[in-house]
Amino acid sequence: PLHLQTCYKDLEYKCRLINSENASKCVLSLPMSPWMDECDIIKILKFLWLLEDLFLIKIKNNFLKSITILISGSILGQIVNFITAPVMTRFFSPEDIGIYTYITTIAYVFSPILCLRYETAIVLEEDEDNIFAILKFCFISTFFLSIFIILAYTFYFSCFSGNKDILKYINLIFILLLISGIINIFTSYNNKEKEYVVLSKAPIYKSIAQLVGIICFGVIKWGSFGLILSHLLSQIANFFQ
C-alpha cells in the first residue's frame, strides 16, 4: 500500500540520518514483509526519532565539552602569564626584557610560515598515507626555512646592523624557530585526532615552565639570556606535552 511505502521510506531516511549503517541495512533487508503493518512501522519510527534526538544531543554535548576544555586551558594559561609579568619586572631590567622581546618576536613572526601553512591540511586530510606525507614535508620545510632565516639574520646583523650583540643569541633563535614549527605540526595533528585535553594542557604547562624559568634564572641573574632560556624552556614543555 502507498501509505506503508511512505512510512518505509521515512524509516530508511531516519536510519541514515542517525548515521547508523546497521540500522539502515536492517530496514533494507525487510522489504515489505507480510508481518509488518502500519503500527509496527510507526513504533519503529518513534524509536528512531528518539535515537535521532539522543544522537544530536550527544554531538552537541561533545562539541560544548571540547570548547569548554580548550577555553579553560587558555584561561588558566593566561592567569599564569598575568602572574609572570610582575615577577619578570622584579628580576630583570628593561634592557633585558627588550632583548628578550626582540628575540622572541623573530620566532613569533616566522613561526606561522615555517610549514608553508601545510600543517592546516593535516586537519582536513583523511588518508593516513597522505597525512604521513604532509607531516614529512612540514618537518623538512621547518628545518630548512629555519636555517634560511638564521642565515639571513646573521648576514644582516654582520653587514648592516650596528648591534652585533644579537649574534650571540642566533643559535637560540634557530632552536626557537625549530621548536615553534614542530609545535604547530603537532597542534594540527592533535586537533585532527580531537585530543582537546592535550591541547588545553599545553598553554598551562608552557606558562608554568616559563614562570619557573624566570624565577630560577632571575635569582642567579642571567639577564636577557636567562629570559630567553625561560622562554625556550616553556616551548620545550609545550613540545613534550
Coordinates of C-alpha atoms in Angstrom, one line a residue:
P1 CA 0.0 0.0 0.0
L2 CA 1.1 3.6 -0.7
H3 CA 0.9 4.7 3.0
L4 CA 3.2 1.8 4.0
Q5 CA 5.7 2.7 1.3
T6 CA 5.8 6.2 2.6
C7 CA 6.4 5.0 6.2
Y8 CA 9.1 2.6 4.8
K9 CA 10.9 5.4 3.1
D10 CA 10.7 7.6 6.2
L11 CA 12.1 4.7 8.2
E12 CA 15.1 4.3 5.9
Y13 CA 15.7 8.1 5.9
K14 CA 15.7 8.2 9.7
C15 CA 18.2 5.4 9.9
R16 CA 20.6 7.2 7.5
L17 CA 20.1 10.5 9.4
I18 CA 21.3 9.0 12.7
N19 CA 24.3 7.6 10.8
S20 CA 23.6 4.0 11.6
E21 CA 24.6 1.7 8.8
N22 CA 23.5 -1.4 10.6
A23 CA 20.0 0.0 11.2
S24 CA 19.8 1.1 7.6
K25 CA 20.8 -2.4 6.4
C26 CA 18.2 -3.9 8.7
V27 CA 15.5 -1.8 7.1
L28 CA 16.7 -2.6 3.6
S29 CA 16.7 -6.3 4.4
L30 CA 13.0 -6.2 5.3
P31 CA 11.2 -5.0 2.1
M32 CA 7.5 -5.0 2.8
S33 CA 7.5 -8.2 5.0
P34 CA 4.0 -9.6 5.5
W35 CA 4.2 -9.4 9.3
M36 CA 4.9 -5.6 9.2
D37 CA 1.9 -3.5 9.4
E38 CA 1.5 0.2 9.7
C39 CA 1.5 0.1 13.6
D40 CA 4.8 -1.8 13.6
I41 CA 6.5 0.7 11.3
I42 CA 5.1 3.7 13.3
K43 CA 6.5 2.2 16.5
I44 CA 9.9 1.7 14.9
L45 CA 9.8 5.3 13.6
K46 CA 9.1 6.6 17.1
F47 CA 12.0 4.7 18.4
L48 CA 14.3 6.0 15.7
W49 CA 13.1 9.6 16.3
L50 CA 14.2 9.1 19.9
L51 CA 17.6 7.8 18.7
E52 CA 17.9 10.8 16.4
D53 CA 17.3 13.2 19.3
L54 CA 19.8 11.4 21.5
F55 CA 22.4 11.3 18.7
L56 CA 22.0 15.1 18.1
I57 CA 22.2 15.8 21.8
K58 CA 25.4 13.7 22.1
I59 CA 27.0 15.7 19.2
K60 CA 26.0 19.0 20.9
N61 CA 27.3 17.9 24.3
N62 CA 30.6 16.7 22.8
F63 CA 31.1 20.0 21.0
L64 CA 30.4 22.1 24.1
K65 CA 32.7 19.8 26.1
S66 CA 35.5 20.3 23.6
I67 CA 35.1 24.1 23.6
T68 CA 35.0 24.2 27.4
I69 CA 38.2 22.2 27.7
L70 CA 40.1 24.4 25.3
I71 CA 38.8 27.6 26.8
S72 CA 39.6 26.5 30.4
G73 CA 43.2 25.7 29.4
S74 CA 43.7 29.0 27.7
I75 CA 42.2 30.9 30.7
L76 CA 44.5 29.1 33.2
G77 CA 47.5 29.8 31.0
Q78 CA 46.7 33.5 30.8
I79 CA 46.3 33.7 34.6
V80 CA 49.8 32.2 35.0
N81 CA 51.1 34.7 32.4
F82 CA 49.5 37.5 34.3
I83 CA 51.4 36.4 37.4
T84 CA 54.6 36.1 35.4
A85 CA 54.7 39.7 34.2
P86 CA 55.4 41.4 37.6
V87 CA 57.8 38.6 38.5
M88 CA 59.7 39.3 35.3
T89 CA 60.0 43.1 36.0
R90 CA 61.2 42.3 39.5
F91 CA 64.2 40.2 38.4
F92 CA 65.1 41.7 35.1
S93 CA 66.0 45.2 33.8
P94 CA 64.1 46.9 30.9
E95 CA 67.1 46.3 28.7
D96 CA 67.0 42.6 29.4
I97 CA 63.2 42.5 28.6
G98 CA 63.8 44.5 25.4
I99 CA 66.4 42.0 24.1
Y100 CA 64.1 39.1 25.1
T101 CA 61.1 40.6 23.3
Y102 CA 63.1 41.3 20.2
I103 CA 64.4 37.7 20.0
T104 CA 61.1 36.0 20.7
T105 CA 59.3 38.3 18.3
I106 CA 61.5 36.9 15.5
A107 CA 60.3 33.4 16.4
Y108 CA 56.7 34.5 16.6
V109 CA 56.8 36.4 13.3
F110 CA 58.2 33.5 11.2
S111 CA 56.6 30.6 13.1
P112 CA 53.3 30.6 11.1
I113 CA 55.1 30.2 7.7
L114 CA 57.7 27.6 8.7
C115 CA 55.5 24.8 7.4
L116 CA 54.2 27.0 4.5
R117 CA 50.8 26.6 6.1
Y118 CA 50.7 22.9 5.0
E119 CA 50.0 21.9 8.6
T120 CA 46.4 23.1 8.2
A121 CA 46.0 20.3 5.6
I122 CA 46.6 17.7 8.3
V123 CA 43.3 18.5 10.0
L124 CA 41.3 18.0 6.7
E125 CA 43.1 15.0 5.3
E126 CA 41.6 11.6 5.9
D127 CA 44.0 9.2 4.2
E128 CA 46.8 8.1 6.6
D129 CA 49.4 7.9 3.8
N130 CA 48.7 11.4 2.8
I131 CA 48.9 12.6 6.4
F132 CA 52.3 11.0 6.8
A133 CA 53.5 12.7 3.6
I134 CA 52.2 16.1 4.8
L135 CA 53.9 15.6 8.2
K136 CA 57.2 14.7 6.5
F137 CA 57.0 17.8 4.2
C138 CA 56.2 20.0 7.2
F139 CA 59.2 18.8 9.2
I140 CA 61.5 19.3 6.2
S141 CA 60.1 22.7 5.5
T142 CA 60.5 23.8 9.1
F143 CA 64.1 22.7 9.3
F144 CA 65.3 24.3 6.0
L145 CA 63.3 27.5 6.4
S146 CA 64.7 27.9 10.0
I147 CA 68.2 27.6 8.6
F148 CA 67.5 30.1 5.9
I149 CA 66.0 32.6 8.3
I150 CA 69.1 32.2 10.6
L151 CA 71.5 32.7 7.8
A152 CA 69.6 35.8 6.6
Y153 CA 69.6 37.4 10.1
T154 CA 73.3 36.5 10.6
F155 CA 74.1 38.2 7.3
Y156 CA 72.0 41.3 8.2
F157 CA 73.5 41.8 11.7
S158 CA 77.0 41.1 10.4
C159 CA 76.9 43.6 7.5
F160 CA 74.2 46.2 8.0
S161 CA 73.4 46.4 11.7
G162 CA 75.4 48.2 14.3
N163 CA 74.2 45.9 17.1
K164 CA 76.2 42.8 16.7
D165 CA 75.5 41.6 20.2
I166 CA 72.3 39.9 18.9
L167 CA 74.5 37.4 17.1
K168 CA 75.3 35.6 20.3
Y169 CA 71.7 34.6 20.5
I170 CA 71.5 33.3 17.0
N171 CA 71.7 29.7 18.0
L172 CA 68.8 30.2 20.4
I173 CA 66.7 31.8 17.7
F174 CA 67.3 28.7 15.5
I175 CA 66.2 26.4 18.3
L176 CA 63.1 28.6 19.0
L177 CA 62.1 28.5 15.3
L178 CA 62.6 24.8 15.0
I179 CA 60.5 24.0 18.1
S180 CA 57.8 26.5 17.1
G181 CA 57.4 24.8 13.8
I182 CA 57.2 21.4 15.3
I183 CA 54.7 22.5 17.9
N184 CA 52.5 23.9 15.0
I185 CA 52.7 20.5 13.3
F186 CA 51.7 18.5 16.4
T187 CA 49.0 21.0 17.3
S188 CA 47.3 20.4 14.0
Y189 CA 47.7 16.7 14.3
N190 CA 46.2 16.7 17.9
N191 CA 43.4 18.9 16.6
K192 CA 42.7 16.3 13.9
E193 CA 42.7 13.5 16.4
K194 CA 40.4 15.6 18.7
E195 CA 43.0 15.5 21.5
Y196 CA 41.4 18.6 23.1
V197 CA 42.6 17.7 26.6
V198 CA 46.2 17.6 25.4
L199 CA 45.7 20.9 23.6
S200 CA 44.2 22.5 26.7
K201 CA 47.0 21.4 29.0
A202 CA 49.7 22.8 26.6
P203 CA 49.3 26.5 27.5
I204 CA 49.2 25.7 31.2
Y205 CA 52.4 23.7 31.2
K206 CA 54.0 26.3 28.9
S207 CA 53.2 29.2 31.3
I208 CA 54.2 27.4 34.4
A209 CA 57.5 26.3 32.9
Q210 CA 58.2 29.9 31.8
L211 CA 57.4 31.2 35.3
V212 CA 59.7 28.7 36.9
G213 CA 62.5 29.5 34.5
I214 CA 62.1 33.3 35.1
I215 CA 62.3 32.8 38.8
C216 CA 65.3 30.5 38.6
F217 CA 67.3 32.5 36.1
G218 CA 66.3 35.7 37.7
V219 CA 67.7 34.6 41.1
I220 CA 71.1 33.7 39.5
K221 CA 70.9 37.0 37.5
W222 CA 71.4 35.6 34.0
G223 CA 69.9 38.7 32.4
S224 CA 68.4 38.6 28.9
F225 CA 70.0 35.2 28.3
G226 CA 68.1 33.8 31.2
L227 CA 64.8 35.2 29.9
I228 CA 65.3 33.7 26.5
L229 CA 66.2 30.3 28.1
S230 CA 63.0 30.5 30.2
H231 CA 61.0 31.0 27.0
L232 CA 62.8 28.1 25.4
L233 CA 62.0 26.0 28.5
S234 CA 58.3 26.9 28.1
Q235 CA 58.4 25.8 24.4
I236 CA 60.1 22.5 25.3
A237 CA 57.4 21.9 28.0
N238 CA 54.8 22.6 25.4
F239 CA 56.5 20.3 22.9
F240 CA 56.7 17.3 25.3
Q241 CA 53.1 17.9 26.4

